[in-house]
Each structure stands twice: as structure tokens, then as C-alpha cells.
């Protein structure tokens, strides 16, 4: 049985989106390796705060019905550069149980192991659902601060939490909470400001994310607020040069409890829209590294939507914060033009054949791709998005429709299988980001010799 310190997958823990054919041996292998990762490695693989993605990757491979040998192979690829977890400071853990002392250790990566043990103890005593409600959703000073930190680091703590909840693994939930605790909190003025502005607005209801994407791109003050040379384009760009403008637009994304299901689908569709359509012809197809985190995290809203321990009001808050951060993320990469014809007219290198699951060959290919898990997470999130958005395809705020989902799946796998250049474009709205990528005509000549 899975506990706060033990990872144990079973065939009932297959995830909100999974492939048929998952075998017990894969559950056993994934559990074994996730346990090793849990016990031995830090959540940051270096002192700059780059994230350990092993849990994300292995759980995604497991959900896509990878074999035990492939799960092992992918794990070996990524464990070599991880940092040891370090010793636990028992006096720090003990102090954390005093709410007055809890915040003293926040934002300090050296206390990851201490926070991990602390949250393991809390989960063992109270249960993971109660701990999440207390430490993220109670709406007191501590919970609000921790919720902000969960959305930091390009959503990595949230993604980690999503995997823990989706696969019912309290040990991974403890990792996620500890990870959130050692992140910063500089997004707080943005989240709080947008929330307060939304509450003060006299306009009933909100606007669609797609319409807001169009408006933020048209606002020259906002769309030019992030500069190529900014170290962090949200913190050092948007929130320094156009914070009021960003909050004004973000606050217009509002969700009512009775529309959670549709608004969840809308958020997923919008994130996929700007991630997939931010192309730069005649350059080869590439996906923005920062945008893809907005898609990869979107799948977990399908999980949270059905969690009975989480109140409708807190489901609303999570979804509002996610949509608002998505808008800021789009602006932070210079609000690239979104070219939906790039998706509609794409010619896959290996088109899906007739019969069977058209996603099957894509799942197989991405499962074999040796990377840190970003590509397989993106493919699974796209396949989930197709299912979630299908009932709403007749609505104009859902630009990604029908076969476009499969087209995007092909675009992703074709792009990540190009081994002679960077896998992802970074900051797709800037000309500089595309400088080193090949043009499509040259790629065709290289591939065909004509």
C-alpha cells in the first residue's frame, strides 16, 4: 500500500489518461525506481534550482503502458546527474511543526529533505487530503503563501503535486509540498492583485482566454514588456514594466462553480492553442519550452475536477490562478503570433494509418524517446485534451478542434525526433529564439537529397 514514505503503484493507479495494456511488472518497476528517487535524490538536480523530473517521467511512461525495461532505460538516462538528497536536520523538522516557525525555512533549498520529512509526518498523522486542504487551500496566511509557491518554477511544484494526486501516491504529494516550500513567492502580488481586481469588478462573469490572448498581444505596452535580455521574463519584464496592465487583463478570467467542467476544458484548449500555434515559418516546427509547461500541467485539472475532498470554491481558485498565469506566460515570451493553419495543414512524417488507435504509434515513439520526460508529458496532455474538449468543439472559444489534436501530436513527436538541434524553442515570440533553427526547405533537401 502507498504511504507517505512508500511508493506503491497498482493497476488501479493508472492516471486520468492512460493506455490499455499496462502490466503488473511495469507497476512494480516504476514503484521500485520512484522509491529510489524518493529516498536518495534532491528535488533540484543542481544548485541553480533546475528540477528533478524523474517522478513525472516514470509515471507518464507507466500511464502510456511502457515496458519495465523501457522504464528502467529512461530512468538510467536521468538518474546520473541528480543530486543526493542530503542529511535531514531533525531539529528543523521539529521546529516546523510550530506554525510560527514554519515560514522561517521557506524558500531555502537546503531544507528540502527537512520539509519532506515534515510533510511525511503530517500526512501519516492526518491523511494527504486533509494536509492539502490545510497547507494549500485553507485560505489563511500560510496556505495562501504555499499556494503561490506551488505555482512557481514554471509550475513544477504543481505538476509534481498533480502526479501525486492523480496516481494516489502520498509520498509524491509530500515531495511536491516540500518542493513548493523551497520555491520563492514573488508571484504573490500578481495572483493577489488579479484576484482582488476580479472580486471588485462589477461585470458579471468573465471573458474567454482566447479573447484575452488576442487583447494582450494587441496591447503594445504589455506585449513588449518582456525583453530578450531579462533573466526571468515574468519577474524582470512584465511585473517590472507593466504589472497593472497584466493584472487588469488577468483579472478578467473568472470561473463560476457551476461552469468548472467547461472552463477546465477552455483552459486546456487555450494553452494548447498558444503552445501549438506559436510557430515561425519558414523555420522548422518547434514547441516553446516554457509554454509546454502550461499544457503539461493542464491534465491535472481533469484530476482535481473530480476530487470530492476539494471544495468547489478551491477548484475555482486553482483554475482561475492557472488561467491567469497562462496569460502571463504567453506575454512573457513576447506574445507570438498564433498561426492555426500551421496545425491544420501540417504533413506528418509518419501519418496515422487506418484502423486502431491513431495515437498508438505516437505513444510508442515518444515512449522510446530518451529525454527527461517533457515530450511524453506533452503528448499525454494533448491526448487528454482531445477527450476533455470534445463536447465543446462548437464553441468559438475552443479553437483547437477535431483532427487538430492528432495533428499536434504528430507535430510534437516529429519535432522532438530531430536530433541535430535543440529539442525546444525558448521564448517563441522573440526573433533571437529562432536564429539557430533550420528552415523547412533546407530540412526537406537534407532528408530527400533533392
PDB file of N, CA and C in Angstrom, residues 170-271:
ATOM      1  N   UNK A 170       0.896   9.239  -1.797  1.00  0.00           N
ATOM      2  CA  UNK A 170       1.174  10.240  -0.759  1.00  0.00           C
ATOM      3  C   UNK A 170       2.640  10.637  -0.675  1.00  0.00           C
ATOM      4  N   UNK A 171       3.568   9.726  -0.980  1.00  0.00           N
ATOM      5  CA  UNK A 171       4.996  10.070  -0.919  1.00  0.00           C
ATOM      6  C   UNK A 171       5.342  11.130  -1.951  1.00  0.00           C
ATOM      7  N   UNK A 172       4.726  11.063  -3.115  1.00  0.00           N
ATOM      8  CA  UNK A 172       4.993  12.060  -4.158  1.00  0.00           C
ATOM      9  C   UNK A 172       4.281  13.368  -3.832  1.00  0.00           C
ATOM     10  N   UNK A 173       3.141  13.300  -3.172  1.00  0.00           N
ATOM     11  CA  UNK A 173       2.489  14.514  -2.677  1.00  0.00           C
ATOM     12  C   UNK A 173       3.382  15.204  -1.644  1.00  0.00           C
ATOM     13  N   UNK A 174       4.013  14.427  -0.765  1.00  0.00           N
ATOM     14  CA  UNK A 174       4.949  15.007   0.211  1.00  0.00           C
ATOM     15  C   UNK A 174       6.120  15.671  -0.501  1.00  0.00           C
ATOM     16  N   UNK A 175       6.640  15.028  -1.559  1.00  0.00           N
ATOM     17  CA  UNK A 175       7.709  15.641  -2.355  1.00  0.00           C
ATOM     18  C   UNK A 175       7.257  16.975  -2.940  1.00  0.00           C
ATOM     19  N   UNK A 176       6.036  17.000  -3.469  1.00  0.00           N
ATOM     20  CA  UNK A 176       5.522  18.217  -4.100  1.00  0.00           C
ATOM     21  C   UNK A 176       5.398  19.360  -3.097  1.00  0.00           C
ATOM     22  N   UNK A 177       4.883  19.082  -1.919  1.00  0.00           N
ATOM     23  CA  UNK A 177       4.744  20.116  -0.889  1.00  0.00           C
ATOM     24  C   UNK A 177       6.117  20.616  -0.436  1.00  0.00           C
ATOM     25  N   UNK A 178       7.060  19.696  -0.275  1.00  0.00           N
ATOM     26  CA  UNK A 178       8.415  20.103   0.099  1.00  0.00           C
ATOM     27  C   UNK A 178       9.050  20.936  -1.009  1.00  0.00           C
ATOM     28  N   UNK A 179       8.793  20.550  -2.253  1.00  0.00           N
ATOM     29  CA  UNK A 179       9.306  21.307  -3.387  1.00  0.00           C
ATOM     30  C   UNK A 179       8.719  22.722  -3.405  1.00  0.00           C
ATOM     31  N   UNK A 180       7.411  22.822  -3.199  1.00  0.00           N
ATOM     32  CA  UNK A 180       6.779  24.147  -3.157  1.00  0.00           C
ATOM     33  C   UNK A 180       7.393  25.004  -2.060  1.00  0.00           C
ATOM     34  N   UNK A 181       7.643  24.397  -0.908  1.00  0.00           N
ATOM     35  CA  UNK A 181       8.146  25.154   0.243  1.00  0.00           C
ATOM     36  C   UNK A 181       9.498  25.785  -0.010  1.00  0.00           C
ATOM     37  N   UNK A 182      10.318  25.194  -0.876  1.00  0.00           N
ATOM     38  CA  UNK A 182      11.649  25.757  -1.111  1.00  0.00           C
ATOM     39  C   UNK A 182      11.700  26.648  -2.347  1.00  0.00           C
ATOM     40  N   UNK A 183      10.557  26.887  -2.985  1.00  0.00           N
ATOM     41  CA  UNK A 183      10.492  27.866  -4.070  1.00  0.00           C
ATOM     42  C   UNK A 183      10.247  29.269  -3.496  1.00  0.00           C
ATOM     43  N   UNK A 184      10.448  30.259  -4.348  1.00  0.00           N
ATOM     44  CA  UNK A 184      10.190  31.641  -3.965  1.00  0.00           C
ATOM     45  C   UNK A 184       8.711  31.970  -3.988  1.00  0.00           C
ATOM     46  N   UNK A 185       8.403  33.248  -3.784  1.00  0.00           N
ATOM     47  CA  UNK A 185       6.999  33.674  -3.700  1.00  0.00           C
ATOM     48  C   UNK A 185       6.734  34.982  -4.437  1.00  0.00           C
ATOM     49  N   UNK A 186       7.616  35.352  -5.379  1.00  0.00           N
ATOM     50  CA  UNK A 186       7.494  36.678  -5.998  1.00  0.00           C
ATOM     51  C   UNK A 186       6.278  36.828  -6.917  1.00  0.00           C
ATOM     52  N   UNK A 187       5.568  35.744  -7.215  1.00  0.00           N
ATOM     53  CA  UNK A 187       4.329  35.876  -7.989  1.00  0.00           C
ATOM     54  C   UNK A 187       3.139  36.296  -7.130  1.00  0.00           C
ATOM     55  N   UNK A 188       3.331  36.395  -5.814  1.00  0.00           N
ATOM     56  CA  UNK A 188       2.212  36.714  -4.921  1.00  0.00           C
ATOM     57  C   UNK A 188       1.498  38.016  -5.303  1.00  0.00           C
ATOM     58  N   UNK A 189       2.209  39.117  -5.560  1.00  0.00           N
ATOM     59  CA  UNK A 189       1.489  40.354  -5.924  1.00  0.00           C
ATOM     60  C   UNK A 189       0.625  40.198  -7.172  1.00  0.00           C
ATOM     61  N   UNK A 190       1.075  39.378  -8.109  1.00  0.00           N
ATOM     62  CA  UNK A 190       0.295  39.141  -9.323  1.00  0.00           C
ATOM     63  C   UNK A 190      -0.979  38.361  -9.015  1.00  0.00           C
ATOM     64  N   UNK A 191      -0.842  37.224  -8.332  1.00  0.00           N
ATOM     65  CA  UNK A 191      -2.021  36.414  -8.022  1.00  0.00           C
ATOM     66  C   UNK A 191      -3.003  37.164  -7.118  1.00  0.00           C
ATOM     67  N   UNK A 192      -2.496  37.799  -6.082  1.00  0.00           N
ATOM     68  CA  UNK A 192      -3.361  38.531  -5.147  1.00  0.00           C
ATOM     69  C   UNK A 192      -4.001  39.729  -5.844  1.00  0.00           C
ATOM     70  N   UNK A 193      -3.198  40.451  -6.629  1.00  0.00           N
ATOM     71  CA  UNK A 193      -3.729  41.620  -7.326  1.00  0.00           C
ATOM     72  C   UNK A 193      -4.826  41.268  -8.307  1.00  0.00           C
ATOM     73  N   UNK A 194      -4.622  40.193  -9.070  1.00  0.00           N
ATOM     74  CA  UNK A 194      -5.649  39.778 -10.039  1.00  0.00           C
ATOM     75  C   UNK A 194      -6.900  39.287  -9.337  1.00  0.00           C
ATOM     76  N   UNK A 195      -6.713  38.553  -8.251  1.00  0.00           N
ATOM     77  CA  UNK A 195      -7.867  38.038  -7.508  1.00  0.00           C
ATOM     78  C   UNK A 195      -8.679  39.185  -6.914  1.00  0.00           C
ATOM     79  N   UNK A 196      -8.009  40.155  -6.340  1.00  0.00           N
ATOM     80  CA  UNK A 196      -8.722  41.298  -5.749  1.00  0.00           C
ATOM     81  C   UNK A 196      -9.413  42.121  -6.821  1.00  0.00           C
ATOM     82  N   UNK A 197      -8.757  42.322  -7.962  1.00  0.00           N
ATOM     83  CA  UNK A 197      -9.381  43.088  -9.053  1.00  0.00           C
ATOM     84  C   UNK A 197     -10.607  42.371  -9.592  1.00  0.00           C
ATOM     85  N   UNK A 198     -10.540  41.057  -9.698  1.00  0.00           N
ATOM     86  CA  UNK A 198     -11.690  40.286 -10.180  1.00  0.00           C
ATOM     87  C   UNK A 198     -12.867  40.391  -9.222  1.00  0.00           C
ATOM     88  N   UNK A 199     -12.573  40.359  -7.938  1.00  0.00           N
ATOM     89  CA  UNK A 199     -13.635  40.441  -6.926  1.00  0.00           C
ATOM     90  C   UNK A 199     -14.284  41.819  -6.910  1.00  0.00           C
ATOM     91  N   UNK A 200     -13.519  42.851  -7.231  1.00  0.00           N
ATOM     92  CA  UNK A 200     -14.050  44.215  -7.232  1.00  0.00           C
ATOM     93  C   UNK A 200     -14.807  44.557  -8.505  1.00  0.00           C
ATOM     94  N   UNK A 201     -14.570  43.792  -9.549  1.00  0.00           N
ATOM     95  CA  UNK A 201     -15.198  44.095 -10.833  1.00  0.00           C
ATOM     96  C   UNK A 201     -16.712  43.983 -10.730  1.00  0.00           C
ATOM     97  N   UNK A 202     -17.392  44.932 -11.317  1.00  0.00           N
ATOM     98  CA  UNK A 202     -18.854  44.935 -11.312  1.00  0.00           C
ATOM     99  C   UNK A 202     -19.434  44.139 -12.475  1.00  0.00           C
ATOM    100  N   UNK A 203     -18.559  43.720 -13.405  1.00  0.00           N
ATOM    101  CA  UNK A 203     -19.039  42.991 -14.570  1.00  0.00           C
ATOM    102  C   UNK A 203     -19.313  41.533 -14.190  1.00  0.00           C
ATOM    103  N   UNK A 204     -20.516  41.047 -14.449  1.00  0.00           N
ATOM    104  CA  UNK A 204     -20.800  39.636 -14.144  1.00  0.00           C
ATOM    105  C   UNK A 204     -20.073  38.727 -15.121  1.00  0.00           C
ATOM    106  N   UNK A 205     -19.602  37.604 -14.630  1.00  0.00           N
ATOM    107  CA  UNK A 205     -18.914  36.655 -15.489  1.00  0.00           C
ATOM    108  C   UNK A 205     -17.571  37.177 -15.950  1.00  0.00           C
ATOM    109  N   UNK A 206     -16.875  36.387 -16.714  1.00  0.00           N
ATOM    110  CA  UNK A 206     -15.563  36.766 -17.213  1.00  0.00           C
ATOM    111  C   UNK A 206     -15.505  36.636 -18.712  1.00  0.00           C
ATOM    112  N   UNK A 207     -14.291  36.762 -19.233  1.00  0.00           N
ATOM    113  CA  UNK A 207     -14.079  36.671 -20.674  1.00  0.00           C
ATOM    114  C   UNK A 207     -13.344  35.380 -20.995  1.00  0.00           C
ATOM    115  N   UNK A 208     -13.376  35.001 -22.250  1.00  0.00           N
ATOM    116  CA  UNK A 208     -12.685  33.783 -22.649  1.00  0.00           C
ATOM    117  C   UNK A 208     -11.185  34.022 -22.692  1.00  0.00           C
ATOM    118  N   UNK A 209     -10.436  32.959 -22.466  1.00  0.00           N
ATOM    119  CA  UNK A 209      -8.978  33.077 -22.517  1.00  0.00           C
ATOM    120  C   UNK A 209      -8.487  33.421 -23.915  1.00  0.00           C
ATOM    121  N   UNK A 210      -9.142  32.904 -24.944  1.00  0.00           N
ATOM    122  CA  UNK A 210      -8.705  33.196 -26.308  1.00  0.00           C
ATOM    123  C   UNK A 210      -8.875  34.682 -26.621  1.00  0.00           C
ATOM    124  N   UNK A 211      -9.978  35.273 -26.197  1.00  0.00           N
ATOM    125  CA  UNK A 211     -10.163  36.709 -26.435  1.00  0.00           C
ATOM    126  C   UNK A 211      -9.139  37.527 -25.660  1.00  0.00           C
ATOM    127  N   UNK A 212      -8.785  37.066 -24.470  1.00  0.00           N
ATOM    128  CA  UNK A 212      -7.773  37.761 -23.675  1.00  0.00           C
ATOM    129  C   UNK A 212      -6.385  37.603 -24.290  1.00  0.00           C
ATOM    130  N   UNK A 213      -6.093  36.445 -24.872  1.00  0.00           N
ATOM    131  CA  UNK A 213      -4.824  36.280 -25.596  1.00  0.00           C
ATOM    132  C   UNK A 213      -4.720  37.297 -26.730  1.00  0.00           C
ATOM    133  N   UNK A 214      -5.805  37.484 -27.448  1.00  0.00           N
ATOM    134  CA  UNK A 214      -5.802  38.475 -28.531  1.00  0.00           C
ATOM    135  C   UNK A 214      -5.572  39.876 -27.992  1.00  0.00           C
ATOM    136  N   UNK A 215      -6.196  40.206 -26.878  1.00  0.00           N
ATOM    137  CA  UNK A 215      -6.085  41.555 -26.326  1.00  0.00           C
ATOM    138  C   UNK A 215      -4.704  41.846 -25.756  1.00  0.00           C
ATOM    139  N   UNK A 216      -4.108  40.886 -25.071  1.00  0.00           N
ATOM    140  CA  UNK A 216      -2.780  41.163 -24.506  1.00  0.00           C
ATOM    141  C   UNK A 216      -1.747  41.297 -25.621  1.00  0.00           C
ATOM    142  N   UNK A 217      -1.926  40.581 -26.705  1.00  0.00           N
ATOM    143  CA  UNK A 217      -0.995  40.727 -27.825  1.00  0.00           C
ATOM    144  C   UNK A 217      -1.141  42.093 -28.489  1.00  0.00           C
ATOM    145  N   UNK A 218      -2.375  42.600 -28.535  1.00  0.00           N
ATOM    146  CA  UNK A 218      -2.623  43.907 -29.170  1.00  0.00           C
ATOM    147  C   UNK A 218      -2.188  45.073 -28.295  1.00  0.00           C
ATOM    148  N   UNK A 219      -2.037  44.872 -27.004  1.00  0.00           N
ATOM    149  CA  UNK A 219      -1.616  45.927 -26.083  1.00  0.00           C
ATOM    150  C   UNK A 219      -0.100  46.059 -26.160  1.00  0.00           C
ATOM    151  N   UNK A 220       0.379  47.099 -26.813  1.00  0.00           N
ATOM    152  CA  UNK A 220       1.810  47.225 -27.061  1.00  0.00           C
ATOM    153  C   UNK A 220       2.619  47.416 -25.787  1.00  0.00           C
ATOM    154  N   UNK A 221       2.054  48.107 -24.816  1.00  0.00           N
ATOM    155  CA  UNK A 221       2.772  48.284 -23.549  1.00  0.00           C
ATOM    156  C   UNK A 221       3.031  46.937 -22.896  1.00  0.00           C
ATOM    157  N   UNK A 222       2.023  46.094 -22.903  1.00  0.00           N
ATOM    158  CA  UNK A 222       2.138  44.794 -22.249  1.00  0.00           C
ATOM    159  C   UNK A 222       2.933  43.809 -23.101  1.00  0.00           C
ATOM    160  N   UNK A 223       2.613  43.705 -24.378  1.00  0.00           N
ATOM    161  CA  UNK A 223       3.242  42.679 -25.215  1.00  0.00           C
ATOM    162  C   UNK A 223       4.727  42.935 -25.435  1.00  0.00           C
ATOM    163  N   UNK A 224       5.174  44.163 -25.193  1.00  0.00           N
ATOM    164  CA  UNK A 224       6.605  44.478 -25.328  1.00  0.00           C
ATOM    165  C   UNK A 224       7.297  44.613 -23.974  1.00  0.00           C
ATOM    166  N   UNK A 225       6.618  44.255 -22.902  1.00  0.00           N
ATOM    167  CA  UNK A 225       7.176  44.481 -21.564  1.00  0.00           C
ATOM    168  C   UNK A 225       8.302  43.515 -21.215  1.00  0.00           C
ATOM    169  N   UNK A 226       8.306  42.340 -21.788  1.00  0.00           N
ATOM    170  CA  UNK A 226       9.404  41.393 -21.565  1.00  0.00           C
ATOM    171  C   UNK A 226      10.460  41.596 -22.641  1.00  0.00           C
ATOM    172  N   UNK A 227      11.699  41.635 -22.233  1.00  0.00           N
ATOM    173  CA  UNK A 227      12.816  41.833 -23.153  1.00  0.00           C
ATOM    174  C   UNK A 227      13.659  40.558 -23.228  1.00  0.00           C
ATOM    175  N   UNK A 228      14.300  40.373 -24.369  1.00  0.00           N
ATOM    176  CA  UNK A 228      15.114  39.185 -24.577  1.00  0.00           C
ATOM    177  C   UNK A 228      16.177  39.018 -23.493  1.00  0.00           C
ATOM    178  N   UNK A 229      16.730  40.123 -23.041  1.00  0.00           N
ATOM    179  CA  UNK A 229      17.825  40.062 -22.075  1.00  0.00           C
ATOM    180  C   UNK A 229      17.357  39.880 -20.634  1.00  0.00           C
ATOM    181  N   UNK A 230      16.066  39.922 -20.365  1.00  0.00           N
ATOM    182  CA  UNK A 230      15.571  39.731 -18.995  1.00  0.00           C
ATOM    183  C   UNK A 230      15.907  38.328 -18.501  1.00  0.00           C
ATOM    184  N   UNK A 231      16.413  38.244 -17.267  1.00  0.00           N
ATOM    185  CA  UNK A 231      16.732  36.940 -16.689  1.00  0.00           C
ATOM    186  C   UNK A 231      15.505  36.076 -16.512  1.00  0.00           C
ATOM    187  N   UNK A 232      14.471  36.623 -15.917  1.00  0.00           N
ATOM    188  CA  UNK A 232      13.176  35.958 -15.809  1.00  0.00           C
ATOM    189  C   UNK A 232      12.153  36.917 -16.416  1.00  0.00           C
ATOM    190  N   UNK A 233      11.545  36.505 -17.498  1.00  0.00           N
ATOM    191  CA  UNK A 233      10.774  37.437 -18.311  1.00  0.00           C
ATOM    192  C   UNK A 233       9.427  37.832 -17.692  1.00  0.00           C
ATOM    193  N   UNK A 234       8.937  37.052 -16.725  1.00  0.00           N
ATOM    194  CA  UNK A 234       7.757  37.491 -15.971  1.00  0.00           C
ATOM    195  C   UNK A 234       8.178  38.438 -14.854  1.00  0.00           C
ATOM    196  N   UNK A 235       9.125  37.990 -14.038  1.00  0.00           N
ATOM    197  CA  UNK A 235       9.554  38.789 -12.879  1.00  0.00           C
ATOM    198  C   UNK A 235      10.260  40.079 -13.287  1.00  0.00           C
ATOM    199  N   UNK A 236      11.227  39.971 -14.201  1.00  0.00           N
ATOM    200  CA  UNK A 236      12.063  41.111 -14.551  1.00  0.00           C
ATOM    201  C   UNK A 236      11.507  41.917 -15.713  1.00  0.00           C
ATOM    202  N   UNK A 237      10.506  41.355 -16.391  1.00  0.00           N
ATOM    203  CA  UNK A 237       9.908  42.049 -17.527  1.00  0.00           C
ATOM    204  C   UNK A 237       8.509  42.544 -17.213  1.00  0.00           C
ATOM    205  N   UNK A 238       7.535  41.652 -17.274  1.00  0.00           N
ATOM    206  CA  UNK A 238       6.133  42.048 -17.110  1.00  0.00           C
ATOM    207  C   UNK A 238       5.882  42.740 -15.775  1.00  0.00           C
ATOM    208  N   UNK A 239       6.326  42.128 -14.687  1.00  0.00           N
ATOM    209  CA  UNK A 239       5.978  42.649 -13.359  1.00  0.00           C
ATOM    210  C   UNK A 239       6.801  43.859 -12.963  1.00  0.00           C
ATOM    211  N   UNK A 240       7.802  44.212 -13.776  1.00  0.00           N
ATOM    212  CA  UNK A 240       8.543  45.463 -13.566  1.00  0.00           C
ATOM    213  C   UNK A 240       8.020  46.581 -14.461  1.00  0.00           C
ATOM    214  N   UNK A 241       7.649  46.253 -15.698  1.00  0.00           N
ATOM    215  CA  UNK A 241       7.330  47.282 -16.690  1.00  0.00           C
ATOM    216  C   UNK A 241       5.829  47.442 -16.948  1.00  0.00           C
ATOM    217  N   UNK A 242       5.035  46.405 -16.669  1.00  0.00           N
ATOM    218  CA  UNK A 242       3.591  46.513 -16.962  1.00  0.00           C
ATOM    219  C   UNK A 242       2.766  45.695 -15.975  1.00  0.00           C
ATOM    220  N   UNK A 243       2.998  45.814 -14.683  1.00  0.00           N
ATOM    221  CA  UNK A 243       2.246  44.973 -13.737  1.00  0.00           C
ATOM    222  C   UNK A 243       0.757  45.284 -13.707  1.00  0.00           C
ATOM    223  N   UNK A 244       0.395  46.546 -13.772  1.00  0.00           N
ATOM    224  CA  UNK A 244      -1.019  46.914 -13.709  1.00  0.00           C
ATOM    225  C   UNK A 244      -1.770  46.426 -14.935  1.00  0.00           C
ATOM    226  N   UNK A 245      -1.126  46.537 -16.087  1.00  0.00           N
ATOM    227  CA  UNK A 245      -1.771  46.056 -17.314  1.00  0.00           C
ATOM    228  C   UNK A 245      -1.980  44.542 -17.254  1.00  0.00           C
ATOM    229  N   UNK A 246      -0.977  43.825 -16.790  1.00  0.00           N
ATOM    230  CA  UNK A 246      -1.095  42.373 -16.716  1.00  0.00           C
ATOM    231  C   UNK A 246      -2.202  41.963 -15.752  1.00  0.00           C
ATOM    232  N   UNK A 247      -2.270  42.607 -14.623  1.00  0.00           N
ATOM    233  CA  UNK A 247      -3.315  42.291 -13.643  1.00  0.00           C
ATOM    234  C   UNK A 247      -4.695  42.633 -14.196  1.00  0.00           C
ATOM    235  N   UNK A 248      -4.790  43.724 -14.929  1.00  0.00           N
ATOM    236  CA  UNK A 248      -6.090  44.131 -15.472  1.00  0.00           C
ATOM    237  C   UNK A 248      -6.644  43.070 -16.423  1.00  0.00           C
ATOM    238  N   UNK A 249      -5.825  42.566 -17.293  1.00  0.00           N
ATOM    239  CA  UNK A 249      -6.298  41.519 -18.206  1.00  0.00           C
ATOM    240  C   UNK A 249      -6.515  40.196 -17.475  1.00  0.00           C
ATOM    241  N   UNK A 250      -5.567  39.812 -16.630  1.00  0.00           N
ATOM    242  CA  UNK A 250      -5.664  38.513 -15.943  1.00  0.00           C
ATOM    243  C   UNK A 250      -6.918  38.427 -15.089  1.00  0.00           C
ATOM    244  N   UNK A 251      -7.311  39.533 -14.489  1.00  0.00           N
ATOM    245  CA  UNK A 251      -8.478  39.530 -13.600  1.00  0.00           C
ATOM    246  C   UNK A 251      -9.783  39.297 -14.352  1.00  0.00           C
ATOM    247  N   UNK A 252      -9.747  39.400 -15.676  1.00  0.00           N
ATOM    248  CA  UNK A 252     -10.964  39.195 -16.469  1.00  0.00           C
ATOM    249  C   UNK A 252     -11.229  37.711 -16.756  1.00  0.00           C
ATOM    250  N   UNK A 253     -10.286  36.844 -16.389  1.00  0.00           N
ATOM    251  CA  UNK A 253     -10.532  35.395 -16.464  1.00  0.00           C
ATOM    252  C   UNK A 253     -11.151  34.974 -15.140  1.00  0.00           C
ATOM    253  N   UNK A 254     -12.444  34.679 -15.174  1.00  0.00           N
ATOM    254  CA  UNK A 254     -13.183  34.316 -13.963  1.00  0.00           C
ATOM    255  C   UNK A 254     -13.983  33.043 -14.215  1.00  0.00           C
ATOM    256  N   UNK A 255     -14.140  32.283 -13.148  1.00  0.00           N
ATOM    257  CA  UNK A 255     -14.807  30.983 -13.229  1.00  0.00           C
ATOM    258  C   UNK A 255     -15.870  30.910 -12.145  1.00  0.00           C
ATOM    259  N   UNK A 256     -17.052  30.439 -12.492  1.00  0.00           N
ATOM    260  CA  UNK A 256     -18.110  30.189 -11.508  1.00  0.00           C
ATOM    261  C   UNK A 256     -18.159  28.694 -11.202  1.00  0.00           C
ATOM    262  N   UNK A 257     -18.556  28.327  -9.997  1.00  0.00           N
ATOM    263  CA  UNK A 257     -18.587  26.905  -9.638  1.00  0.00           C
ATOM    264  C   UNK A 257     -19.414  26.041 -10.581  1.00  0.00           C
ATOM    265  N   UNK A 258     -20.492  26.607 -11.139  1.00  0.00           N
ATOM    266  CA  UNK A 258     -21.355  25.793 -11.998  1.00  0.00           C
ATOM    267  C   UNK A 258     -20.829  25.649 -13.428  1.00  0.00           C
ATOM    268  N   UNK A 259     -19.674  26.219 -13.714  1.00  0.00           N
ATOM    269  CA  UNK A 259     -19.085  26.086 -15.047  1.00  0.00           C
ATOM    270  C   UNK A 259     -17.665  25.510 -14.999  1.00  0.00           C
ATOM    271  N   UNK A 260     -17.327  24.861 -13.914  1.00  0.00           N
ATOM    272  CA  UNK A 260     -15.969  24.338 -13.738  1.00  0.00           C
ATOM    273  C   UNK A 260     -15.565  23.374 -14.852  1.00  0.00           C
ATOM    274  N   UNK A 261     -16.456  22.493 -15.236  1.00  0.00           N
ATOM    275  CA  UNK A 261     -16.093  21.495 -16.244  1.00  0.00           C
ATOM    276  C   UNK A 261     -15.778  22.155 -17.580  1.00  0.00           C
ATOM    277  N   UNK A 262     -16.648  23.058 -18.030  1.00  0.00           N
ATOM    278  CA  UNK A 262     -16.416  23.728 -19.320  1.00  0.00           C
ATOM    279  C   UNK A 262     -15.198  24.634 -19.255  1.00  0.00           C
ATOM    280  N   UNK A 263     -15.026  25.354 -18.163  1.00  0.00           N
ATOM    281  CA  UNK A 263     -13.896  26.274 -18.040  1.00  0.00           C
ATOM    282  C   UNK A 263     -12.568  25.520 -17.923  1.00  0.00           C
ATOM    283  N   UNK A 264     -12.602  24.325 -17.333  1.00  0.00           N
ATOM    284  CA  UNK A 264     -11.396  23.491 -17.324  1.00  0.00           C
ATOM    285  C   UNK A 264     -11.006  23.141 -18.751  1.00  0.00           C
ATOM    286  N   UNK A 265     -11.995  22.727 -19.535  1.00  0.00           N
ATOM    287  CA  UNK A 265     -11.735  22.405 -20.937  1.00  0.00           C
ATOM    288  C   UNK A 265     -11.253  23.640 -21.696  1.00  0.00           C
ATOM    289  N   UNK A 266     -11.828  24.787 -21.408  1.00  0.00           N
ATOM    290  CA  UNK A 266     -11.419  26.015 -22.092  1.00  0.00           C
ATOM    291  C   UNK A 266      -9.964  26.354 -21.786  1.00  0.00           C
ATOM    292  N   UNK A 267      -9.559  26.220 -20.533  1.00  0.00           N
ATOM    293  CA  UNK A 267      -8.170  26.488 -20.165  1.00  0.00           C
ATOM    294  C   UNK A 267      -7.233  25.561 -20.915  1.00  0.00           C
ATOM    295  N   UNK A 268      -7.580  24.265 -20.974  1.00  0.00           N
ATOM    296  CA  UNK A 268      -6.740  23.305 -21.682  1.00  0.00           C
ATOM    297  C   UNK A 268      -6.628  23.684 -23.150  1.00  0.00           C
ATOM    298  N   UNK A 269      -7.753  24.010 -23.764  1.00  0.00           N
ATOM    299  CA  UNK A 269      -7.765  24.341 -25.186  1.00  0.00           C
ATOM    300  C   UNK A 269      -6.923  25.574 -25.472  1.00  0.00           C
ATOM    301  N   UNK A 270      -7.053  26.593 -24.638  1.00  0.00           N
ATOM    302  CA  UNK A 270      -6.305  27.836 -24.863  1.00  0.00           C
ATOM    303  C   UNK A 270      -4.808  27.610 -24.711  1.00  0.00           C
ATOM    304  N   UNK A 271      -4.408  26.822 -23.700  1.00  0.00           N
ATOM    305  CA  UNK A 271      -2.979  26.544 -23.502  1.00  0.00           C
ATOM    306  C   UNK A 271      -2.407  25.789 -24.698  1.00  0.00           C
TER     307      UNK A 271
END
